[in-house]
Amino acid sequence: MAKDAIGYALTALNRLASSELLDRLGMRHTAERLAYRLTKGGFQVLTTSARAFKSARKVDRPERLNAPGTTTDLFDLNITEEQQMIRDSVRAFAGEVLREQAEQADHDQGTAEEVMGQARELGLNFFAVPEALGGAANESTTVTSMLVAEDLGWGDMGQAVAILAPMGVANALTRWGTATQQDKYLGSFAEEQAPLATIAVTEPRPLFDPMVLNTHATRDGDDWVITGEKSLVPLAAEAELFLVAAATEEGPAVFIVEGGTEGLTVGEDPAMGIRASAQRPLRLDEVRVPEQNRLGDEDFDYRAFVDLGTLAWCALAIGTAQAVLDYVVPYCNERTAFGEPISHRQAVAFMIADMAIELDAMRMLTYRAACRAEQGKSFRREAHLARTLVKDKAMKIGTDGVQLLGGHGFTKEYPVERWYRDLRAVGVAFGGLHL
């Protein structure tokens, strides 16, 4: 109701703003400032609570996905026909929709509802939900999710984060959610209007370590009380469901928090990059959730939770870095200086060759980690190596892309400056998405 009331109020203000009466009374500036404050203030105190999550059936055990039956111990880079079909569809969507909307979404600091609707039509959420709960997944899809993230990142990293955030929550619930949690929340992700959901791990402090959290959760009877602040939370103002990482006496844990819960508010802090994901700080002031909203049981692995989210960021960075490489090669072949293409200059050719080498190295390490995760093997070392390389080389590829375009690379007329800003995110983001 609160959200509807704000909508009605803003509609009335918009109609008033179009009236010539304000000009005659000299009150236009006052009305515009009022509209601005209502909009800003509304999102500062409101998180979305438009969906009533409820259990639909009595279940004894949670649904889990098994490793693919065709997986072997070998590191196999071939993909299945089904994965190729998914990639073809996602790549077409990334090129025809995300690329076209990227500049506007970056300017608006949000992904258009029309784009989110088209993304839902791809049915990506269905591959995160088991068949028994209305989805399409019958085996672990870590590698498939990574391929999807890479292709969406090639289209536009900011919009890709907004699209993948709900899928990340669904994947986490599928992997670790209890039977009760899956029954109450997971089935809704297989509906036509899947809920907007997001994961909140990162905190606003230098050298943030996801294993050392300042957000704390303490027991109070049959409830948990969570207090702290998160930063760079995608879809923070619109999300209906949050997975919030917090420290407990037993160690780090993740809690399911519904939008609109008392004490849960969002702020304003526009980021340098991935602006289309509508990232904002999330504040938790003694937010109370029931005991059963602590994600998972004894099988929950917080380290793996963080590492899978980190691999998703790596996949997005690989896709965006590929976009940079795809753009600078024809540019350098076509741009002439001193009577010949600049790609004939050895320094330019070597820089492009280094970009391709670094990109392949990023891809191989990330694929290796995702492959081991899908097989149910330990992948902590591989995920750490992938992130260490990607956060360094992805930023270098973005920097070199700007350098190769010279002055053009520093202007918004060309997309390279946006890719440069987006690629910086992988160095500071942890676990905000999920494979």
CSV table of C-alpha atoms in Angstrom, one decimal, residues 46-48 198 233-239 242 266 277-282:
chain,number,residue,atom,x,y,z
A,46,LEU,CA,11.0,1.9,1.6
A,47,THR,CA,11.9,-1.5,0.5
A,48,THR,CA,9.5,-3.4,-1.7
A,198,THR,CA,19.2,-9.7,-4.5
A,233,VAL,CA,23.5,-4.0,-3.4
A,234,PRO,CA,21.9,-4.5,-6.8
A,235,LEU,CA,18.2,-3.6,-7.1
A,236,ALA,CA,18.2,-2.6,-3.4
A,237,ALA,CA,15.2,-0.3,-3.7
A,238,GLU,CA,13.1,-2.6,-5.8
A,239,ALA,CA,13.9,-6.1,-4.3
A,242,PHE,CA,17.2,-10.2,0.2
A,266,VAL,CA,18.0,1.9,1.4
A,277,SER,CA,22.1,-2.4,-11.7
A,278,ALA,CA,20.7,0.3,-9.4
A,279,GLN,CA,23.1,-0.5,-6.7
A,280,ARG,CA,22.5,1.3,-3.4
A,281,PRO,CA,23.5,0.9,0.3
A,282,LEU,CA,21.2,-1.2,2.4
